[in-house]
PDB file of C-alpha atoms in Angstrom:
ATOM      1  CA  UNK O 183     -42.243  18.185 -63.043  1.00 66.00           C
ATOM      2  CA  UNK O 184     -38.796  17.864 -61.529  1.00 86.00           C
ATOM      3  CA  UNK O 185     -38.716  19.350 -57.998  1.00 90.00           C
ATOM      4  CA  UNK O 186     -35.269  20.864 -58.578  1.00 94.00           C
ATOM      5  CA  UNK O 187     -36.595  22.773 -61.584  1.00 93.00           C
ATOM      6  CA  UNK O 188     -39.550  24.029 -59.556  1.00 93.00           C
ATOM      7  CA  UNK O 189     -37.281  25.085 -56.697  1.00 94.00           C
ATOM      8  CA  UNK O 190     -34.978  26.981 -59.051  1.00 96.00           C
ATOM      9  CA  UNK O 191     -37.980  28.614 -60.703  1.00 96.00           C
ATOM     10  CA  UNK O 192     -39.305  29.770 -57.317  1.00 95.00           C
ATOM     11  CA  UNK O 193     -35.864  30.990 -56.267  1.00 97.00           C
ATOM     12  CA  UNK O 194     -35.557  33.084 -59.426  1.00 97.00           C
ATOM     13  CA  UNK O 195     -39.049  34.507 -59.000  1.00 97.00           C
ATOM     14  CA  UNK O 196     -38.115  35.524 -55.478  1.00 97.00           C
ATOM     15  CA  UNK O 197     -35.018  37.289 -56.871  1.00 98.00           C
ATOM     16  CA  UNK O 198     -37.343  39.127 -59.254  1.00 98.00           C
ATOM     17  CA  UNK O 199     -39.588  40.170 -56.349  1.00 98.00           C
ATOM     18  CA  UNK O 200     -36.581  41.464 -54.416  1.00 98.00           C
ATOM     19  CA  UNK O 201     -35.472  43.493 -57.423  1.00 97.00           C
ATOM     20  CA  UNK O 202     -38.938  45.024 -57.637  1.00 97.00           C
ATOM     21  CA  UNK O 203     -38.814  45.835 -53.936  1.00 96.00           C
ATOM     22  CA  UNK O 204     -35.418  47.509 -54.442  1.00 96.00           C
ATOM     23  CA  UNK O 205     -36.873  49.594 -57.266  1.00 94.00           C
ATOM     24  CA  UNK O 206     -39.330  51.189 -54.852  1.00 90.00           C
ATOM     25  CA  UNK O 207     -36.544  52.152 -52.453  1.00 95.00           C
ATOM     26  CA  UNK O 208     -34.439  53.560 -55.287  1.00 96.00           C
ATOM     27  CA  UNK O 209     -37.352  55.624 -56.594  1.00 94.00           C
ATOM     28  CA  UNK O 210     -37.927  57.153 -53.153  1.00 94.00           C
ATOM     29  CA  UNK O 211     -34.272  58.189 -53.044  1.00 96.00           C
ATOM     30  CA  UNK O 212     -34.551  59.580 -56.604  1.00 96.00           C
ATOM     31  CA  UNK O 213     -31.990  57.103 -57.989  1.00 96.00           C
ATOM     32  CA  UNK O 214     -33.738  56.681 -61.338  1.00 95.00           C
ATOM     33  CA  UNK O 215     -30.827  54.930 -63.047  1.00 93.00           C
ATOM     34  CA  UNK O 216     -30.674  52.407 -60.224  1.00 95.00           C
ATOM     35  CA  UNK O 217     -34.438  51.931 -60.431  1.00 95.00           C
ATOM     36  CA  UNK O 218     -34.232  51.248 -64.178  1.00 94.00           C
ATOM     37  CA  UNK O 219     -31.450  48.749 -63.577  1.00 95.00           C
ATOM     38  CA  UNK O 220     -33.390  46.831 -60.927  1.00 97.00           C
ATOM     39  CA  UNK O 221     -36.574  46.960 -63.050  1.00 97.00           C
ATOM     40  CA  UNK O 222     -34.720  45.284 -65.905  1.00 97.00           C
ATOM     41  CA  UNK O 223     -33.284  42.651 -63.579  1.00 98.00           C
ATOM     42  CA  UNK O 224     -36.753  41.939 -62.206  1.00 98.00           C
ATOM     43  CA  UNK O 225     -37.852  41.124 -65.757  1.00 98.00           C
ATOM     44  CA  UNK O 226     -34.643  39.182 -66.479  1.00 98.00           C
ATOM     45  CA  UNK O 227     -35.094  36.975 -63.394  1.00 98.00           C
ATOM     46  CA  UNK O 228     -38.732  36.407 -64.343  1.00 98.00           C
ATOM     47  CA  UNK O 229     -37.646  35.047 -67.701  1.00 98.00           C
ATOM     48  CA  UNK O 230     -34.936  32.912 -66.136  1.00 98.00           C
ATOM     49  CA  UNK O 231     -37.590  31.449 -63.814  1.00 97.00           C
ATOM     50  CA  UNK O 232     -39.457  30.251 -66.916  1.00 97.00           C
ATOM     51  CA  UNK O 233     -36.267  28.784 -68.330  1.00 97.00           C
ATOM     52  CA  UNK O 234     -35.665  26.940 -65.057  1.00 96.00           C
ATOM     53  CA  UNK O 235     -38.897  24.996 -65.565  1.00 94.00           C
ATOM     54  CA  UNK O 236     -37.495  23.764 -68.864  1.00 93.00           C
ATOM     55  CA  UNK O 237     -33.987  23.126 -67.599  1.00 94.00           C
ATOM     56  CA  UNK O 238     -32.611  25.720 -70.050  1.00 96.00           C
ATOM     57  CA  UNK O 239     -30.213  28.584 -69.372  1.00 95.00           C
ATOM     58  CA  UNK O 240     -27.821  30.862 -71.212  1.00 96.00           C
ATOM     59  CA  UNK O 241     -24.613  32.641 -70.267  1.00 93.00           C
ATOM     60  CA  UNK O 242     -25.608  35.877 -72.009  1.00 96.00           C
ATOM     61  CA  UNK O 243     -28.591  38.171 -71.623  1.00 95.00           C
ATOM     62  CA  UNK O 244     -29.098  38.078 -75.388  1.00 96.00           C
ATOM     63  CA  UNK O 245     -29.579  34.305 -75.256  1.00 97.00           C
ATOM     64  CA  UNK O 246     -32.154  34.567 -72.464  1.00 97.00           C
ATOM     65  CA  UNK O 247     -34.004  37.310 -74.313  1.00 97.00           C
ATOM     66  CA  UNK O 248     -33.956  35.508 -77.678  1.00 97.00           C
ATOM     67  CA  UNK O 249     -35.222  32.277 -76.124  1.00 98.00           C
ATOM     68  CA  UNK O 250     -38.077  34.095 -74.418  1.00 98.00           C
ATOM     69  CA  UNK O 251     -39.028  35.862 -77.651  1.00 97.00           C
ATOM     70  CA  UNK O 252     -38.906  32.660 -79.702  1.00 97.00           C
ATOM     71  CA  UNK O 253     -40.506  30.227 -77.264  1.00 97.00           C
ATOM     72  CA  UNK O 254     -42.920  32.347 -75.268  1.00 98.00           C
ATOM     73  CA  UNK O 255     -43.882  35.415 -77.325  1.00 98.00           C
ATOM     74  CA  UNK O 256     -43.890  34.031 -80.872  1.00 97.00           C
ATOM     75  CA  UNK O 257     -45.831  30.986 -79.678  1.00 97.00           C
ATOM     76  CA  UNK O 258     -48.473  33.198 -78.067  1.00 97.00           C
ATOM     77  CA  UNK O 259     -47.879  32.080 -74.478  1.00 97.00           C
ATOM     78  CA  UNK O 260     -47.138  35.720 -73.658  1.00 98.00           C
ATOM     79  CA  UNK O 261     -48.492  38.672 -75.638  1.00 98.00           C
ATOM     80  CA  UNK O 262     -46.211  40.849 -77.765  1.00 97.00           C
ATOM     81  CA  UNK O 263     -46.535  43.486 -75.060  1.00 98.00           C
ATOM     82  CA  UNK O 264     -44.097  41.436 -72.963  1.00 98.00           C
ATOM     83  CA  UNK O 265     -41.541  41.544 -75.766  1.00 97.00           C
ATOM     84  CA  UNK O 266     -41.852  45.329 -75.997  1.00 97.00           C
ATOM     85  CA  UNK O 267     -41.452  45.705 -72.218  1.00 98.00           C
ATOM     86  CA  UNK O 268     -38.364  43.469 -72.223  1.00 98.00           C
ATOM     87  CA  UNK O 269     -36.729  45.291 -75.120  1.00 97.00           C
ATOM     88  CA  UNK O 270     -37.375  48.752 -73.664  1.00 96.00           C
ATOM     89  CA  UNK O 271     -36.143  47.737 -70.207  1.00 97.00           C
ATOM     90  CA  UNK O 272     -32.961  46.231 -71.656  1.00 97.00           C
ATOM     91  CA  UNK O 273     -32.234  49.291 -73.795  1.00 95.00           C
ATOM     92  CA  UNK O 274     -32.891  51.747 -70.974  1.00 94.00           C
ATOM     93  CA  UNK O 275     -30.780  49.730 -68.536  1.00 94.00           C
ATOM     94  CA  UNK O 276     -27.930  49.485 -71.049  1.00 94.00           C
ATOM     95  CA  UNK O 277     -27.975  53.205 -71.825  1.00 93.00           C
ATOM     96  CA  UNK O 278     -28.149  54.203 -68.175  1.00 89.00           C
ATOM     97  CA  UNK O 279     -25.414  51.760 -67.138  1.00 88.00           C
ATOM     98  CA  UNK O 280     -22.955  52.421 -69.959  1.00 91.00           C
ATOM     99  CA  UNK O 281     -23.592  55.933 -71.295  1.00 90.00           C
ATOM    100  CA  UNK O 282     -21.851  58.372 -68.965  1.00 89.00           C
ATOM    101  CA  UNK O 283     -24.280  61.211 -69.579  1.00 91.00           C
ATOM    102  CA  UNK O 284     -27.550  59.371 -69.994  1.00 91.00           C
ATOM    103  CA  UNK O 285     -30.201  60.697 -67.611  1.00 91.00           C
ATOM    104  CA  UNK O 286     -33.389  58.846 -66.771  1.00 93.00           C
ATOM    105  CA  UNK O 287     -36.423  60.891 -65.832  1.00 93.00           C
ATOM    106  CA  UNK O 288     -38.742  60.107 -62.949  1.00 94.00           C
ATOM    107  CA  UNK O 289     -41.480  59.371 -65.514  1.00 95.00           C
ATOM    108  CA  UNK O 290     -39.286  56.807 -67.299  1.00 94.00           C
ATOM    109  CA  UNK O 291     -38.412  55.186 -63.984  1.00 94.00           C
ATOM    110  CA  UNK O 292     -42.088  55.103 -62.969  1.00 95.00           C
ATOM    111  CA  UNK O 293     -42.980  53.441 -66.270  1.00 96.00           C
ATOM    112  CA  UNK O 294     -40.247  50.855 -65.761  1.00 95.00           C
ATOM    113  CA  UNK O 295     -41.542  49.885 -62.329  1.00 95.00           C
ATOM    114  CA  UNK O 296     -45.077  49.530 -63.692  1.00 97.00           C
ATOM    115  CA  UNK O 297     -43.800  47.372 -66.543  1.00 98.00           C
ATOM    116  CA  UNK O 298     -41.663  45.218 -64.256  1.00 98.00           C
ATOM    117  CA  UNK O 299     -44.608  44.711 -61.901  1.00 97.00           C
ATOM    118  CA  UNK O 300     -46.859  43.763 -64.839  1.00 98.00           C
ATOM    119  CA  UNK O 301     -44.213  41.332 -66.113  1.00 98.00           C
ATOM    120  CA  UNK O 302     -43.755  39.745 -62.683  1.00 98.00           C
ATOM    121  CA  UNK O 303     -47.513  39.317 -62.243  1.00 98.00           C
ATOM    122  CA  UNK O 304     -47.881  37.688 -65.655  1.00 98.00           C
ATOM    123  CA  UNK O 305     -44.991  35.292 -65.192  1.00 98.00           C
ATOM    124  CA  UNK O 306     -46.121  34.402 -61.661  1.00 97.00           C
ATOM    125  CA  UNK O 307     -49.602  33.534 -62.957  1.00 96.00           C
ATOM    126  CA  UNK O 308     -48.146  31.448 -65.771  1.00 96.00           C
ATOM    127  CA  UNK O 309     -45.789  29.566 -63.450  1.00 95.00           C
ATOM    128  CA  UNK O 310     -48.625  28.926 -60.972  1.00 91.00           C
ATOM    129  CA  UNK O 311     -50.818  27.541 -63.748  1.00 89.00           C
ATOM    130  CA  UNK O 312     -48.019  25.282 -64.983  1.00 84.00           C
ATOM    131  CA  UNK O 313     -47.341  23.936 -61.504  1.00 78.00           C
ATOM    132  CA  UNK O 314     -51.076  23.352 -60.894  1.00 69.00           C
ATOM    133  CA  UNK O 315     -51.397  21.277 -64.078  1.00 60.00           C
ATOM    134  CA  UNK O 316     -49.387  18.414 -62.626  1.00 54.00           C
TER     135      UNK O 316
END
């Protein structure tokens, strides 16, 4: 595998880890909208790390999401649970970022951090297995 692709993959996974770390700080300060935002971006960077291994990228979130659904969920590489987590995180992030009066509860924020952590763990394991196969 191309070293540049691996490096970009690792860089994007590190961005995902930093987002997850930020989520914990935001939760402690009761910034639930911020936590939902960073949880979504953790997942988004995880997916972009997968795309880096293939040398694929998109300028829009919808393209990244559609590619993941088509090439990783529908093929069975990742379970449908990942698709559900991605969709919910995107919708919650969009509502909280763009709807002036949308309020996220602590419970919703807690669920998002658990989902983002689960997503990061799964993608990290997959990436590790792909890099070990060489």
